[in-house]
mmCIF file of C-alpha atoms and ligand atoms in Angstrom:
data_model
loop_
_atom_site.group_PDB
_atom_site.id
_atom_site.type_symbol
_atom_site.label_atom_id
_atom_site.label_comp_id
_atom_site.label_asym_id
_atom_site.label_seq_id
_atom_site.Cartn_x
_atom_site.Cartn_y
_atom_site.Cartn_z
ATOM 1 C CA MET A 1 -2.638 1.590 23.692
ATOM 2 C CA LEU A 2 -5.418 1.011 26.236
ATOM 3 C CA ALA A 3 -8.242 -1.289 26.919
ATOM 4 C CA PRO A 4 -11.562 0.164 27.285
ATOM 5 C CA ASP A 5 -11.035 0.089 31.114
ATOM 6 C CA ALA A 6 -7.816 2.188 30.488
ATOM 7 C CA THR A 7 -5.306 -0.549 31.492
ATOM 8 C CA PRO A 8 -2.313 -0.659 29.170
ATOM 9 C CA ARG A 9 -2.439 -3.284 26.450
ATOM 10 C CA VAL A 10 1.099 -4.853 26.813
ATOM 11 C CA GLY A 11 2.736 -6.982 24.163
ATOM 12 C CA VAL A 12 0.355 -6.140 21.444
ATOM 13 C CA VAL A 13 1.986 -5.761 17.861
ATOM 14 C CA VAL A 14 1.521 -2.862 15.781
ATOM 15 C CA ASP A 15 2.391 -3.266 12.188
ATOM 16 C CA VAL A 16 2.730 -0.118 9.932
ATOM 17 C CA TRP A 17 3.331 0.505 6.161
ATOM 18 C CA GLN A 18 3.300 3.615 4.316
ATOM 19 C CA THR A 19 4.548 5.651 1.373
ATOM 20 C CA ASP A 20 7.857 7.602 1.245
ATOM 21 C CA PRO A 21 7.653 11.383 1.031
ATOM 22 C CA GLU A 22 7.022 11.181 -2.665
ATOM 23 C CA GLY A 23 4.066 8.920 -2.379
ATOM 24 C CA ARG A 24 5.737 5.611 -3.428
ATOM 25 C CA TYR A 25 5.083 2.287 -1.697
ATOM 26 C CA LYS A 26 7.517 -0.463 -1.756
ATOM 27 C CA HIS A 27 5.357 -2.688 -3.594
ATOM 28 C CA PRO A 28 5.967 -4.338 -7.104
ATOM 29 C CA ARG A 29 2.710 -2.946 -8.443
ATOM 30 C CA ASP A 30 3.471 0.651 -7.420
ATOM 31 C CA ARG A 31 5.103 2.977 -9.781
ATOM 32 C CA GLY A 32 8.704 4.191 -9.357
ATOM 33 C CA GLN A 33 10.025 1.159 -7.786
ATOM 34 C CA ASP A 34 13.326 2.237 -9.478
ATOM 35 C CA ARG A 35 13.295 5.413 -7.279
ATOM 36 C CA LEU A 36 12.644 3.949 -3.890
ATOM 37 C CA MET A 37 14.593 5.353 -0.826
ATOM 38 C CA GLU A 38 17.490 2.853 -0.050
ATOM 39 C CA GLU A 39 17.541 3.825 3.623
ATOM 40 C CA PHE A 40 13.842 3.674 4.167
ATOM 41 C CA LEU A 41 12.050 0.223 4.994
ATOM 42 C CA TYR A 42 8.483 1.514 4.097
ATOM 43 C CA TYR A 43 7.028 -0.728 6.829
ATOM 44 C CA GLY A 44 7.760 -1.741 10.431
ATOM 45 C CA GLU A 45 6.542 -3.461 13.535
ATOM 46 C CA ALA A 46 6.658 -2.325 17.141
ATOM 47 C CA VAL A 47 5.413 -4.124 20.435
ATOM 48 C CA THR A 48 3.736 -2.159 22.981
ATOM 49 C CA ASP A 49 5.695 -1.714 26.318
ATOM 50 C CA ASP A 50 4.343 -2.088 30.070
ATOM 51 C CA ALA A 51 2.585 1.422 29.687
ATOM 52 C CA GLY A 52 1.004 0.217 26.324
ATOM 53 C CA ALA A 53 3.192 2.631 24.388
ATOM 54 C CA PHE A 54 4.956 2.018 21.140
ATOM 55 C CA GLY A 55 6.771 4.195 18.652
ATOM 56 C CA PHE A 56 8.165 4.366 15.077
ATOM 57 C CA ARG A 57 10.680 6.704 13.472
ATOM 58 C CA THR A 58 9.671 7.340 9.954
ATOM 59 C CA TYR A 59 9.206 9.994 7.168
ATOM 60 C CA VAL A 60 6.136 11.980 6.769
ATOM 61 C CA PRO A 61 4.287 10.057 3.994
ATOM 62 C CA GLY A 62 3.546 11.614 0.644
ATOM 63 C CA SER A 63 0.377 11.259 -1.257
ATOM 64 C CA TYR A 64 -0.644 9.213 -4.357
ATOM 65 C CA ARG A 65 -3.380 9.564 -6.932
ATOM 66 C CA ALA A 66 -5.894 7.088 -5.445
ATOM 67 C CA ARG A 67 -5.618 8.492 -1.859
ATOM 68 C CA PRO A 68 -4.481 12.091 -2.026
ATOM 69 C CA VAL A 69 -4.414 12.532 1.729
ATOM 70 C CA PRO A 70 -1.033 11.476 3.387
ATOM 71 C CA HIS A 71 -1.612 8.532 5.817
ATOM 72 C CA ILE A 72 0.196 5.628 7.590
ATOM 73 C CA HIS A 73 -1.582 2.381 7.581
ATOM 74 C CA TYR A 74 -1.561 0.117 10.662
ATOM 75 C CA LYS A 75 -2.721 -3.227 11.915
ATOM 76 C CA VAL A 76 -2.895 -4.215 15.488
ATOM 77 C CA TRP A 77 -2.241 -7.901 16.490
ATOM 78 C CA SER A 78 -2.570 -9.769 19.701
ATOM 79 C CA ASP A 79 -1.544 -13.360 20.020
ATOM 80 C CA GLY A 80 -1.580 -13.660 16.309
ATOM 81 C CA GLU A 81 -5.114 -12.345 16.130
ATOM 82 C CA GLU A 82 -5.760 -9.251 13.900
ATOM 83 C CA LEU A 83 -7.638 -6.891 16.086
ATOM 84 C CA LEU A 84 -7.791 -3.692 13.899
ATOM 85 C CA THR A 85 -6.757 -2.338 10.428
ATOM 86 C CA SER A 86 -6.786 1.532 10.369
ATOM 87 C CA GLN A 87 -4.718 4.496 9.249
ATOM 88 C CA VAL A 88 -3.421 7.669 10.786
ATOM 89 C CA TYR A 89 -3.987 11.039 8.987
ATOM 90 C CA PHE A 90 -2.202 14.368 9.838
ATOM 91 C CA ALA A 91 -3.929 17.755 10.512
ATOM 92 C CA GLY A 92 -2.758 20.175 7.918
ATOM 93 C CA LEU A 93 -1.971 17.472 5.299
ATOM 94 C CA GLY A 94 -5.237 17.353 3.443
ATOM 95 C CA ASP A 95 -8.776 16.650 4.344
ATOM 96 C CA ALA A 96 -8.868 13.231 5.994
ATOM 97 C CA ALA A 97 -12.689 13.432 5.739
ATOM 98 C CA ARG A 98 -12.235 12.914 1.991
ATOM 99 C CA GLN A 99 -10.703 9.481 2.536
ATOM 100 C CA ALA A 100 -12.225 8.121 5.848
ATOM 101 C CA ARG A 101 -15.606 6.474 6.142
ATOM 102 C CA SER A 102 -17.127 9.641 7.834
ATOM 103 C CA ARG A 103 -16.117 12.996 9.382
ATOM 104 C CA GLU A 104 -16.182 11.611 12.722
ATOM 105 C CA ALA A 105 -13.960 8.715 11.626
ATOM 106 C CA ALA A 106 -11.640 11.099 10.040
ATOM 107 C CA ALA A 107 -11.410 13.139 13.257
ATOM 108 C CA LEU A 108 -10.629 9.992 15.388
ATOM 109 C CA GLN A 109 -7.918 9.005 12.812
ATOM 110 C CA THR A 110 -6.228 12.408 12.699
ATOM 111 C CA THR A 111 -3.316 13.485 14.764
ATOM 112 C CA ASN A 112 -1.206 16.722 14.784
ATOM 113 C CA LEU A 113 2.456 16.865 13.613
ATOM 114 C CA THR A 114 4.310 19.062 16.421
ATOM 115 C CA PRO A 115 8.013 20.149 16.129
ATOM 116 C CA ALA A 116 10.357 17.942 18.066
ATOM 117 C CA GLY A 117 13.727 19.702 17.534
ATOM 118 C CA GLU A 118 16.382 19.160 14.864
ATOM 119 C CA GLY A 119 13.854 19.405 12.166
ATOM 120 C CA ARG A 120 11.965 16.460 13.439
ATOM 121 C CA LEU A 121 8.199 16.197 14.050
ATOM 122 C CA ASN A 122 6.290 14.145 16.380
ATOM 123 C CA ALA A 123 2.841 12.513 16.208
ATOM 124 C CA GLU A 124 1.022 10.636 18.782
ATOM 125 C CA ILE A 125 -2.167 8.450 18.384
ATOM 126 C CA ASP A 126 -4.230 6.983 21.056
ATOM 127 C CA ILE A 127 -5.704 3.304 20.302
ATOM 128 C CA VAL A 128 -8.337 1.892 22.562
ATOM 129 C CA LEU A 129 -9.101 -1.669 21.965
HETATM 130 FE FE1 FE2 B 201 -2.291 4.044 1.509
#
């Protein structure tokens, strides 16, 4: 995560939440709460390091009826102040433009899933605040 002048944003909290691969949230009002994945938290939090980097290890999210394009929600916090709420979409997993505010927003919010070995995928996003 970088500031507009390209300096790293250090110590910023990134809070994520998402569905499991079957499109279920861990939320009392979502369907299928009796079929949640035991090993999966469905949410997480990371803090940016000295380079502004942060990371999560997770599953590729599924889709659900209201939002059929898989995505991961996130909020960015600094000193307890919420700076941004957004989501990440993945190229090849639906048309993000159907969900985003505009085609331009969808392009900014979409990243690639690239093979990372051992059946894993990697995705990177750049956040400038
Ligand atoms: Fe969602």
